[in-house]
Amino acid sequence: MPAPQARPTTPPIVAPSILSADFSRLAEALALADPTREWVHCDVMDNHFVPNLTFGPIVVGAVRKLTSAMLDVHLMITEPARLIPAFRAAGADSITIHFEACADVAGTLATVRANGARVGLAIKPETPLESAERHLDSLDVLLVMTVEPGFGGQDFMSDMMAKVRQARDWRLERRGRYLIEVDGGIAPDTARVARAAGAEVFVAGHAIFAQPDPRAALEALRAAVKP
Ligand code: DX5
Ligand code: ZN
């Protein structure tokens, strides 16, 4: 495993999503991310909470061996609690669960915390911020989905920016400390829009790994979100 390095928590942060990477050349894809300023986003899907199936702790463990970057694990799985220790043991630094996927959201967030990971909560496009309000105080990361979860390469939903602004205002009023992350359809143009609304962590799959020059595409995203 590469030597542990400082985990960046100062925004803006770009988080390349391996969902759109070539899994037969994962090492090459992961080498693009700069561990001193970026997170690597891992999308875990169960064909139940979302109609797609990806990978579990074994692949997260393989990713862990290939990068020292902060691993931002996005669990799109129903009732993730019992798997949280396995993802943590595999090397997840931050674990984001879905508000809509857990009967006991507070308990599941507490399980993430108890396992020593940074605590993230994701909300689907149709979920208003108010529904998740009572959990906001306990979060390190609030993930506002800007597409329906399940697939890469979808169009950015610009109407989610009202929710991002609301999350920013709420944090200011209530002295919250979560970072606001956006996920879905993020490319340089939409990242700028999201940044203006208050987003700080920018997940991007297609806009990096489906481009002819992924390194240049990542650089363009970095430039787009630069303060
Ligand atoms: C979608 C995933 C995203 C996905 C984003 O459910 O949560 O992380 O990788 O892909 P792009 O950037 O291609 O929209
Ligand atoms: Zn994701």
Short mmCIF file of N, CA, C and O and ligand atoms in Angstrom, two decimals, residues 17 19-20 41 43 45 74 76 145 147-154 183-186 203-207, ligand 1:
data_model
loop_
_atom_site.label_atom_id
_atom_site.label_comp_id
_atom_site.label_asym_id
_atom_site.label_seq_id
_atom_site.Cartn_x
_atom_site.Cartn_y
_atom_site.Cartn_z
N SER A 17 -14.52 9.67 -10.41
CA SER A 17 -15.31 8.47 -10.12
C SER A 17 -14.88 7.34 -11.03
O SER A 17 -14.97 7.44 -12.25
N LEU A 19 -16.26 4.75 -11.73
CA LEU A 19 -17.35 4.06 -12.44
C LEU A 19 -17.14 4.07 -13.95
O LEU A 19 -17.47 3.10 -14.63
N SER A 20 -16.60 5.18 -14.45
CA SER A 20 -16.41 5.30 -15.90
C SER A 20 -15.01 4.91 -16.35
O SER A 20 -14.66 5.06 -17.52
N HIS A 41 -13.54 8.55 -5.97
CA HIS A 41 -14.94 8.24 -5.66
C HIS A 41 -15.28 6.83 -6.16
O HIS A 41 -15.06 6.50 -7.33
N ASP A 43 -18.28 4.04 -6.53
CA ASP A 43 -19.73 3.87 -6.55
C ASP A 43 -20.12 2.41 -6.35
O ASP A 43 -19.90 1.58 -7.23
N MET A 45 -23.04 -0.25 -6.00
CA MET A 45 -24.46 -0.40 -6.36
C MET A 45 -24.89 -1.86 -6.21
O MET A 45 -24.11 -2.77 -6.48
N HIS A 74 -19.30 5.72 -2.00
CA HIS A 74 -20.70 6.11 -2.13
C HIS A 74 -21.54 4.84 -2.22
O HIS A 74 -21.52 4.15 -3.24
N MET A 76 -24.67 2.99 -2.75
CA MET A 76 -26.04 2.98 -3.28
C MET A 76 -26.61 1.59 -3.07
O MET A 76 -26.86 0.84 -4.01
N MET A 145 -27.25 14.62 -4.97
CA MET A 145 -27.21 13.95 -6.28
C MET A 145 -27.74 14.90 -7.35
O MET A 145 -28.81 15.49 -7.19
N VAL A 147 -27.98 13.73 -10.54
CA VAL A 147 -28.65 12.81 -11.48
C VAL A 147 -29.35 11.78 -10.60
O VAL A 147 -29.09 11.70 -9.40
N GLU A 148 -30.22 10.96 -11.22
CA GLU A 148 -30.76 9.81 -10.50
C GLU A 148 -29.60 8.83 -10.32
O GLU A 148 -28.91 8.50 -11.30
N PRO A 149 -29.36 8.36 -9.10
CA PRO A 149 -28.23 7.44 -8.92
C PRO A 149 -28.42 6.15 -9.72
O PRO A 149 -29.54 5.71 -9.94
N GLY A 150 -27.31 5.59 -10.16
CA GLY A 150 -27.36 4.29 -10.85
C GLY A 150 -26.43 4.19 -12.04
O GLY A 150 -25.90 3.11 -12.30
N PHE A 151 -26.23 5.29 -12.75
CA PHE A 151 -25.43 5.19 -13.97
C PHE A 151 -24.59 6.45 -14.18
O PHE A 151 -25.01 7.55 -13.79
N GLY A 152 -23.45 6.26 -14.81
CA GLY A 152 -22.62 7.39 -15.20
C GLY A 152 -23.13 7.95 -16.52
O GLY A 152 -23.99 7.36 -17.19
N GLY A 153 -22.61 9.11 -16.89
CA GLY A 153 -22.89 9.67 -18.20
C GLY A 153 -24.27 10.29 -18.38
O GLY A 153 -24.70 10.50 -19.52
N GLN A 154 -24.97 10.60 -17.30
CA GLN A 154 -26.29 11.22 -17.43
C GLN A 154 -26.16 12.75 -17.40
O GLN A 154 -25.14 13.30 -17.01
N ASP A 183 -22.74 15.14 -7.44
CA ASP A 183 -22.41 13.89 -8.14
C ASP A 183 -23.41 13.65 -9.25
O ASP A 183 -24.60 13.46 -8.98
N GLY A 184 -22.90 13.65 -10.49
CA GLY A 184 -23.75 13.34 -11.63
C GLY A 184 -23.74 14.46 -12.66
O GLY A 184 -24.13 15.58 -12.36
N GLY A 185 -23.22 14.14 -13.85
CA GLY A 185 -23.22 15.11 -14.94
C GLY A 185 -22.27 16.27 -14.73
O GLY A 185 -22.43 17.34 -15.32
N ILE A 186 -21.25 16.06 -13.86
CA ILE A 186 -20.30 17.15 -13.60
C ILE A 186 -19.20 17.16 -14.67
O ILE A 186 -18.48 16.18 -14.86
N VAL A 203 -17.73 15.33 -8.01
CA VAL A 203 -17.51 13.97 -8.50
C VAL A 203 -17.66 13.99 -10.02
O VAL A 203 -18.60 14.58 -10.54
N ALA A 204 -16.73 13.35 -10.70
CA ALA A 204 -16.85 13.30 -12.16
C ALA A 204 -16.31 11.98 -12.69
O ALA A 204 -15.16 11.61 -12.40
N GLY A 205 -17.13 11.29 -13.42
CA GLY A 205 -16.74 10.03 -14.04
C GLY A 205 -16.54 10.20 -15.54
O GLY A 205 -15.42 10.23 -16.06
N HIS A 206 -17.67 10.35 -16.22
CA HIS A 206 -17.68 10.45 -17.68
C HIS A 206 -16.79 11.59 -18.17
O HIS A 206 -16.06 11.44 -19.15
N ALA A 207 -16.86 12.73 -17.47
CA ALA A 207 -16.14 13.93 -17.93
C ALA A 207 -14.62 13.76 -17.81
O ALA A 207 -13.86 14.58 -18.32
C1 DX5 B 1 -24.11 7.77 -10.31
C2 DX5 B 1 -22.84 7.78 -9.52
C3 DX5 B 1 -21.84 8.76 -9.97
C4 DX5 B 1 -21.30 8.56 -11.34
C5 DX5 B 1 -21.23 9.91 -11.94
O1 DX5 B 1 -25.06 7.05 -9.63
O2 DX5 B 1 -23.11 8.06 -8.15
O3 DX5 B 1 -20.76 8.86 -9.05
O4 DX5 B 1 -20.02 7.99 -11.42
O5 DX5 B 1 -20.95 9.76 -13.26
P1 DX5 B 1 -20.86 10.95 -14.28
O6 DX5 B 1 -19.82 11.89 -13.79
O7 DX5 B 1 -20.49 10.25 -15.53
O8 DX5 B 1 -22.23 11.58 -14.35
#
